[in-house]
Short mmCIF file of C-alpha atoms and ligand atoms in Angstrom, two decimals:
data_model
loop_
_atom_site.label_atom_id
_atom_site.label_comp_id
_atom_site.label_asym_id
_atom_site.label_seq_id
_atom_site.Cartn_x
_atom_site.Cartn_y
_atom_site.Cartn_z
CA MET A 135 4.45 13.37 34.52
CA TYR A 136 5.88 11.71 31.44
CA THR A 137 9.15 9.81 31.31
CA ASP A 138 11.63 10.13 28.42
CA ALA A 139 10.49 6.72 27.26
CA ASP A 140 6.82 7.87 27.17
CA VAL A 141 7.78 10.92 25.10
CA ALA A 142 9.81 8.81 22.67
CA LEU A 143 6.93 6.35 22.34
CA VAL A 144 4.40 9.11 21.52
CA ARG A 145 6.87 10.66 19.01
CA ARG A 146 7.28 7.35 17.22
CA MET A 147 3.50 6.80 17.11
CA ASP A 148 3.01 10.31 15.69
CA GLN A 149 5.73 9.70 13.09
CA LEU A 150 4.09 6.48 11.89
CA ALA A 151 0.63 8.09 11.80
CA ARG A 152 1.95 11.09 9.81
CA GLY A 153 3.42 8.60 7.38
CA GLY A 154 -0.15 7.54 6.58
CA MET A 155 -0.53 4.61 8.96
CA ALA A 156 -3.89 4.16 10.72
CA LEU A 157 -3.65 5.46 14.31
CA SER A 158 -4.60 2.11 15.88
CA ARG A 159 -1.87 0.39 13.87
CA ALA A 160 0.68 3.10 14.67
CA ALA A 161 -0.06 2.69 18.40
CA LYS A 162 0.28 -1.11 18.21
CA LEU A 163 3.48 -1.03 16.18
CA SER A 164 5.22 1.60 18.31
CA LEU A 165 4.32 -0.26 21.51
CA ASP A 166 5.67 -3.46 19.94
CA GLU A 167 8.86 -1.73 18.86
CA PHE A 168 9.44 -0.25 22.30
CA ALA A 169 8.64 -3.47 24.11
CA GLY A 170 11.12 -5.11 21.80
CA GLY A 171 13.90 -2.50 22.18
CA SER A 172 16.22 -5.35 22.92
CA ILE A 173 15.48 -9.00 23.47
CA ALA A 174 17.39 -8.91 26.77
CA ALA A 175 15.24 -6.01 28.05
CA GLN A 176 12.03 -8.04 27.95
CA ALA A 177 11.89 -8.98 31.62
CA ASP A 178 8.58 -7.45 32.74
CA VAL A 179 6.30 -8.61 29.94
CA PRO A 180 3.81 -11.42 30.72
CA TYR A 181 5.43 -13.73 28.17
CA ALA A 182 8.99 -13.22 29.56
CA PRO A 183 9.37 -16.76 31.03
CA LEU A 184 8.10 -18.31 27.78
CA LEU A 185 10.43 -16.15 25.68
CA ALA A 186 13.44 -17.01 27.86
CA ALA A 187 12.68 -20.76 27.70
CA LEU A 188 12.30 -20.67 23.92
CA LEU A 189 15.55 -18.78 23.39
CA GLU A 190 17.28 -21.45 25.50
CA PHE A 191 15.66 -24.29 23.48
CA ASP A 192 14.10 -25.59 26.71
CA GLU A 193 10.89 -27.24 25.58
CA GLU A 194 9.80 -28.51 28.99
CA ARG A 195 10.06 -25.06 30.57
CA ALA A 196 8.41 -23.49 27.54
CA LEU A 197 5.44 -25.86 27.89
CA ALA A 198 5.05 -25.02 31.57
CA ALA A 199 5.31 -21.27 30.77
CA TRP A 200 2.73 -21.62 27.98
CA GLN A 201 0.31 -23.34 30.36
CA ALA A 202 0.85 -20.60 32.94
CA VAL A 203 0.07 -17.73 30.53
CA ALA A 204 -2.86 -19.63 28.97
CA LYS A 205 -4.53 -20.27 32.34
CA GLY A 206 -7.65 -18.14 32.75
CA ARG A 207 -7.27 -16.42 29.35
CA ASP A 208 -9.68 -16.94 26.51
CA ILE A 209 -8.05 -18.11 23.29
CA VAL A 210 -8.37 -14.79 21.42
CA ALA A 211 -6.83 -12.85 24.33
CA LEU A 212 -4.06 -15.45 24.59
CA LEU A 213 -3.22 -15.11 20.90
CA ASP A 214 -3.70 -11.34 20.50
CA ARG A 215 -2.05 -10.27 23.77
CA ILE A 216 0.56 -12.93 24.48
CA VAL A 217 1.44 -14.97 21.39
CA SER A 218 1.46 -12.10 18.85
CA PRO A 219 3.74 -9.85 20.97
CA LEU A 220 5.93 -12.89 21.67
CA MET A 221 6.34 -13.56 17.94
CA ILE A 222 7.01 -9.90 17.30
CA ALA A 223 9.71 -9.92 20.01
CA VAL A 224 11.34 -13.04 18.54
CA GLY A 225 10.99 -11.89 14.90
CA GLU A 226 12.23 -8.35 15.60
CA GLY A 227 15.15 -9.88 17.53
CA TRP A 228 15.89 -11.97 14.44
CA HIS A 229 15.61 -8.93 12.15
CA ARG A 230 18.08 -7.08 14.43
CA GLY A 231 20.47 -10.02 14.51
CA GLU A 232 19.98 -10.67 18.27
CA VAL A 233 18.09 -13.93 17.77
CA SER A 234 19.59 -16.68 15.62
CA VAL A 235 17.75 -18.40 12.79
CA ALA A 236 17.71 -21.56 14.93
CA GLN A 237 16.12 -19.74 17.91
CA GLU A 238 13.50 -18.11 15.65
CA HIS A 239 12.66 -21.44 14.00
CA PHE A 240 12.46 -23.20 17.38
CA ALA A 241 10.12 -20.51 18.77
CA SER A 242 7.95 -20.45 15.62
CA GLU A 243 7.69 -24.26 15.54
CA PHE A 244 6.82 -24.34 19.24
CA VAL A 245 3.99 -21.84 18.71
CA ARG A 246 2.87 -23.77 15.62
CA SER A 247 2.75 -27.03 17.60
CA ARG A 248 0.69 -25.41 20.37
CA LEU A 249 -1.77 -23.97 17.84
CA GLU A 250 -2.08 -27.34 16.12
CA ALA A 251 -2.69 -29.05 19.47
CA ILE A 252 -5.45 -26.53 20.27
CA GLY A 253 -6.99 -26.99 16.80
CA GLN A 254 -6.96 -30.76 17.16
CA GLN A 255 -9.04 -30.60 20.33
CA VAL A 256 -12.10 -30.20 18.13
CA CYS A 257 -13.07 -31.98 14.94
CA PRO A 258 -15.69 -29.96 13.05
CA SER A 259 -18.39 -32.05 11.42
CA PRO A 260 -18.02 -32.53 7.64
CA ALA A 261 -21.35 -30.70 7.28
CA SER A 262 -20.08 -27.52 8.93
CA LYS A 263 -19.27 -24.57 6.73
CA ALA A 264 -15.78 -24.54 5.26
CA VAL A 265 -13.39 -21.57 5.36
CA VAL A 266 -10.11 -21.82 3.45
CA VAL A 267 -7.31 -19.85 5.15
CA ALA A 268 -4.14 -19.16 3.16
CA CYS A 269 -1.20 -16.84 2.59
CA LEU A 270 -1.15 -15.03 -0.75
CA PRO A 271 1.62 -16.11 -3.17
CA GLY A 272 5.13 -15.21 -1.96
CA GLU A 273 4.01 -14.70 1.66
CA ASP A 274 5.90 -16.66 4.30
CA HIS A 275 4.56 -15.08 7.51
CA ASP A 276 2.08 -17.84 8.26
CA LEU A 277 1.61 -17.77 12.04
CA ALA A 278 -1.10 -15.06 12.09
CA PRO A 279 -3.29 -16.95 9.57
CA LEU A 280 -2.66 -20.19 11.48
CA MET A 281 -3.97 -18.45 14.62
CA LEU A 282 -7.03 -17.36 12.67
CA ALA A 283 -7.64 -20.88 11.32
CA THR A 284 -7.27 -22.35 14.83
CA VAL A 285 -9.81 -20.02 16.41
CA LEU A 286 -12.25 -20.48 13.52
CA ARG A 287 -12.22 -24.24 14.20
CA LEU A 288 -13.07 -23.60 17.83
CA THR A 289 -16.09 -21.56 16.72
CA GLY A 290 -17.43 -24.58 14.79
CA LEU A 291 -16.33 -23.62 11.30
CA ARG A 292 -14.37 -26.16 9.24
CA SER A 293 -11.22 -24.13 8.65
CA ILE A 294 -8.84 -25.56 6.09
CA PHE A 295 -5.38 -24.10 6.55
CA LEU A 296 -3.18 -24.07 3.45
CA GLY A 297 -0.21 -22.23 4.97
CA ARG A 298 2.38 -20.04 3.30
CA ASN A 299 2.95 -19.01 -0.32
CA VAL A 300 -0.10 -20.60 -1.98
CA PRO A 301 -0.20 -20.29 -5.81
CA ILE A 302 -3.44 -18.75 -7.05
CA ASP A 303 -4.55 -21.72 -9.17
CA ASP A 304 -3.91 -24.19 -6.35
CA LEU A 305 -5.96 -22.01 -4.02
CA ALA A 306 -8.82 -22.01 -6.54
CA TYR A 307 -8.70 -25.82 -6.86
CA ALA A 308 -8.77 -26.19 -3.06
CA VAL A 309 -11.80 -23.89 -2.87
CA GLU A 310 -13.65 -25.97 -5.48
CA ASP A 311 -12.69 -29.28 -3.83
CA THR A 312 -13.82 -28.18 -0.38
CA GLY A 313 -16.85 -26.15 -1.48
CA ALA A 314 -15.67 -23.34 0.80
CA GLY A 315 -17.94 -20.30 0.79
CA ILE A 316 -15.34 -18.08 2.45
CA VAL A 317 -11.63 -17.64 1.79
CA ALA A 318 -9.44 -15.76 4.30
CA LEU A 319 -6.28 -14.39 2.68
CA HIS A 320 -3.23 -13.08 4.49
CA ALA A 321 -0.40 -10.74 3.40
CA THR A 322 2.30 -9.08 5.47
CA THR A 323 4.57 -8.08 2.60
CA GLY A 324 3.68 -5.67 -0.22
CA GLU A 325 4.59 -8.15 -2.96
CA ALA A 326 2.03 -10.64 -1.66
CA GLY A 327 -0.60 -7.97 -0.91
CA ALA A 328 -0.45 -6.71 -4.49
CA LEU A 329 -1.69 -10.12 -5.68
CA LEU A 330 -5.04 -9.88 -3.89
CA THR A 331 -6.80 -8.50 -6.98
CA ASP A 332 -5.56 -11.32 -9.27
CA CYS A 333 -6.52 -13.82 -6.64
CA ALA A 334 -10.03 -12.37 -6.22
CA LYS A 335 -10.58 -12.47 -9.99
CA ARG A 336 -9.53 -16.12 -10.16
CA LEU A 337 -11.73 -17.09 -7.20
CA ASN A 338 -14.65 -15.30 -8.78
CA ASN A 339 -14.33 -17.76 -11.68
CA THR A 340 -14.75 -20.81 -9.46
CA ARG A 341 -18.03 -22.67 -9.03
CA THR A 342 -18.48 -21.55 -5.43
CA ARG A 343 -17.49 -17.87 -5.98
CA PRO A 344 -16.52 -17.51 -2.30
CA ALA A 345 -16.57 -14.33 -0.26
CA ILE A 346 -13.04 -13.14 0.43
CA VAL A 347 -11.86 -11.75 3.76
CA TYR A 348 -8.36 -10.29 3.62
CA GLY A 349 -6.05 -9.14 6.38
CA GLY A 350 -2.50 -8.95 7.69
CA GLN A 351 0.00 -6.18 8.27
CA TYR A 352 0.21 -5.06 4.66
CA PHE A 353 -3.50 -4.28 4.51
CA ASP A 354 -3.57 -2.87 8.07
CA GLU A 355 -0.99 -0.30 7.02
CA ASN A 356 -2.37 0.55 3.58
CA ALA A 357 -5.80 2.12 3.90
CA ALA A 358 -5.58 3.26 0.24
CA GLN A 359 -5.18 -0.34 -0.88
CA GLN A 360 -8.20 -1.34 1.22
CA ASN A 361 -10.39 1.25 -0.53
CA GLU A 362 -9.12 0.19 -3.93
CA ASN A 363 -9.99 -3.44 -3.17
CA GLU A 364 -13.53 -2.50 -2.18
CA GLU A 365 -13.98 -0.33 -5.28
CA GLN A 366 -12.64 -2.93 -7.67
CA HIS A 367 -14.58 -5.87 -6.37
CA GLY A 368 -17.62 -4.21 -4.87
CA PRO A 369 -18.41 -4.33 -1.16
CA ARG A 370 -20.31 -7.61 -1.40
CA SER A 371 -17.59 -10.13 -2.09
CA VAL A 372 -14.28 -8.76 -0.78
CA PHE A 373 -13.95 -7.56 2.80
CA TYR A 374 -11.11 -6.17 4.90
CA GLY A 375 -11.24 -8.28 8.06
CA GLY A 376 -9.66 -5.81 10.52
CA ASN A 377 -6.37 -5.68 12.40
CA SER A 378 -7.14 -8.04 15.27
CA LEU A 379 -8.10 -11.69 15.49
CA GLY A 380 -11.25 -10.77 17.41
CA THR A 381 -12.54 -8.55 14.58
CA ALA A 382 -11.56 -11.06 11.88
CA ILE A 383 -13.43 -13.88 13.64
CA HIS A 384 -16.50 -11.69 14.12
CA ILE A 385 -16.62 -10.71 10.43
CA ILE A 386 -16.09 -14.28 9.21
CA GLN A 387 -18.77 -15.62 11.56
CA GLN A 388 -21.25 -13.03 10.30
CA LEU A 389 -20.49 -13.97 6.70
CA ALA A 390 -20.80 -17.68 7.51
CA GLU A 391 -24.27 -17.14 8.93
CA ARG A 392 -25.37 -15.80 5.55
CA ILE A 393 -24.01 -18.77 3.61
CA ARG A 394 -26.16 -21.86 3.08
CA PRO A 395 -24.60 -25.16 4.20
CA ARG A 396 -23.25 -27.41 1.46
CA GLY A 397 -25.90 -29.37 -0.45
CA MET A 398 -28.77 -26.93 0.26
CA SER A 399 -30.07 -24.97 -2.69
C1 B12 B 420 7.81 -13.03 13.09
C2 B12 B 420 8.34 -12.30 11.86
C3 B12 B 420 9.02 -13.07 10.93
C4 B12 B 420 9.19 -14.57 11.06
C5 B12 B 420 7.93 -15.27 10.46
C6 B12 B 420 7.47 -16.51 11.24
C7 B12 B 420 6.23 -17.08 10.61
N1 B12 B 420 6.35 -18.32 10.15
O1 B12 B 420 5.18 -16.45 10.54
C8 B12 B 420 10.47 -14.77 10.19
C9 B12 B 420 11.66 -14.47 11.08
C10 B12 B 420 10.64 -16.12 9.54
C11 B12 B 420 10.31 -13.60 9.21
C12 B12 B 420 10.83 -13.61 7.93
C13 B12 B 420 10.80 -12.53 7.07
N2 B12 B 420 10.35 -11.29 7.38
CO1 B12 B 420 9.42 -10.87 9.04
N3 B12 B 420 8.61 -10.25 10.63
C14 B12 B 420 8.17 -10.90 11.67
C15 B12 B 420 7.58 -9.89 12.69
C16 B12 B 420 8.61 -9.65 13.79
C17 B12 B 420 6.25 -10.30 13.32
C18 B12 B 420 5.16 -10.80 12.35
C19 B12 B 420 4.12 -11.56 13.16
O2 B12 B 420 4.10 -12.77 13.26
N4 B12 B 420 3.25 -10.81 13.84
C20 B12 B 420 2.24 -11.39 14.70
C21 B12 B 420 0.91 -11.46 14.00
C22 B12 B 420 -0.07 -12.30 14.79
O3 B12 B 420 0.43 -10.14 13.93
P1 B12 B 420 0.07 -9.40 12.57
O4 B12 B 420 0.86 -9.98 11.45
O5 B12 B 420 0.21 -7.95 12.85
O6 B12 B 420 -1.44 -9.79 12.32
C23 B12 B 420 -2.52 -9.18 13.01
C24 B12 B 420 -3.50 -8.54 12.04
O7 B12 B 420 -2.88 -8.13 10.85
C25 B12 B 420 -4.58 -9.58 11.86
N5 B12 B 420 -4.41 -10.55 10.76
C26 B12 B 420 -3.31 -11.22 10.43
N6 B12 B 420 -3.55 -12.05 9.40
C27 B12 B 420 -4.83 -11.91 9.05
C28 B12 B 420 -5.57 -12.52 8.04
C29 B12 B 420 -6.92 -12.18 7.87
C30 B12 B 420 -7.72 -12.84 6.78
C31 B12 B 420 -7.50 -11.20 8.73
C32 B12 B 420 -8.90 -10.83 8.53
C33 B12 B 420 -6.74 -10.60 9.74
C34 B12 B 420 -5.41 -10.95 9.90
O8 B12 B 420 -4.58 -10.32 13.05
C35 B12 B 420 -3.29 -10.32 13.68
C36 B12 B 420 -3.53 -10.19 15.17
O9 B12 B 420 -3.14 -9.01 15.78
C37 B12 B 420 7.40 -8.62 11.80
C38 B12 B 420 7.64 -7.27 12.49
C39 B12 B 420 6.48 -6.75 13.33
N7 B12 B 420 6.80 -5.85 14.21
O10 B12 B 420 5.34 -7.13 13.14
C40 B12 B 420 8.46 -8.83 10.70
C41 B12 B 420 8.20 -8.29 9.30
C42 B12 B 420 6.75 -8.51 8.96
N8 B12 B 420 9.05 -9.10 8.44
C43 B12 B 420 9.56 -8.47 7.43
C44 B12 B 420 10.41 -9.04 6.44
C45 B12 B 420 11.00 -8.05 5.42
C46 B12 B 420 10.71 -10.40 6.41
C47 B12 B 420 11.59 -11.14 5.37
C48 B12 B 420 11.34 -10.78 3.92
C49 B12 B 420 13.06 -10.84 5.78
C50 B12 B 420 14.14 -11.40 4.88
N9 B12 B 420 14.96 -10.47 4.47
O11 B12 B 420 14.19 -12.57 4.60
C51 B12 B 420 11.36 -12.63 5.70
C52 B12 B 420 10.50 -13.46 4.75
C53 B12 B 420 9.08 -12.97 4.54
C54 B12 B 420 8.29 -13.43 3.33
N10 B12 B 420 8.81 -13.66 2.15
O12 B12 B 420 7.10 -13.57 3.49
C55 B12 B 420 9.13 -7.01 7.45
C56 B12 B 420 8.02 -6.77 6.40
C57 B12 B 420 8.22 -5.45 5.67
C58 B12 B 420 7.20 -5.35 4.56
N11 B12 B 420 6.10 -4.70 4.86
O13 B12 B 420 7.41 -5.87 3.50
C59 B12 B 420 8.69 -6.83 8.95
C60 B12 B 420 7.62 -5.74 9.19
C61 B12 B 420 9.97 -6.52 9.75
C62 B12 B 420 10.54 -5.14 9.53
N12 B12 B 420 10.52 -4.33 10.60
O14 B12 B 420 10.99 -4.80 8.48
N13 B12 B 420 9.60 -12.61 9.77
#
């Protein structure tokens, strides 16, 4: 027996998939949209106490709620299943005008501070392989790539997080300075995603000629763009890293295993 809500959910998923979106993405997005029907309706989700504390600017309660949802969860599950939906709820609330700019900033900065605290628990050795993680130019959605950079550090890679809106030349200089063999690039918006090709060309002209792993909502939703990227750059240097943190980490780890550590010829 299906409820009206179930039927509406399946309709929305079908609509997104018919619009050309990959089925897995359509399922994720429609679930997110329905979970986030209204910020006030989010009482039964596992991150509800954290969301409520953040919207009330109550840091102490938010910290306790974070610890409660983190307990017993591995980091990837915590980020993929709790923190991502939380950010979607807050961001969608902001897009709908239900969450103020101040509440969104407070929630985003809280999540950022937790991720930084997790990342600082380990200090990768200078000899470990470097991965530069950055947003393409014009891209301001930086929490997903920060999550990626944080988990990469925990796996022993020396992730170097450059954050939002990184100009292509500055990215190339950072790659040369760090000797990174892998660059992970994020785009949520179409404007930023369209710059992947220019960015790949520029990185191909650096000394290290790093492998590029790209991801983020724009690429998740544009399979045609993914194929074009592979065709233009060849399958050996530019890779779509998948639509979950787990897949992205797996692909980057596999690439890292193939790269020689710095200083070895
Ligand atoms: C939170 C949010 C914000 C926050 C951003 C906080 C921050 N510092 O990151 C705020 C409120 C500031 C914001 C601002 C804007 N936003 Co906004 N935002 C969102 C929201 C709600 C969630 C995005 C998010 O954090 N998702 C959580 C992450 C973890 O999940 P993910 O991005 O899907 O990433 C997954 C995979 O793609 C993969 N992955 C991610 N990155 C990478 C990288 C690599 C290398 C790999 C391999 C994998 C990978 O792993 C993740 C895990 O599941 C989305 C709507 C939605 N339903 O998603 C809109 C959304 C993305 N925003 C949108 C827009 C338009 C904007 C603004 C332009 C609005 C405005 N008018 O100013 C601005 C500025 C954006 C800019 N210039 O870049 C649109 C984008 C439309 C489009 N395609 O262009 C969306 C879809 C909203 C909408 N329904 O229209 N936003």
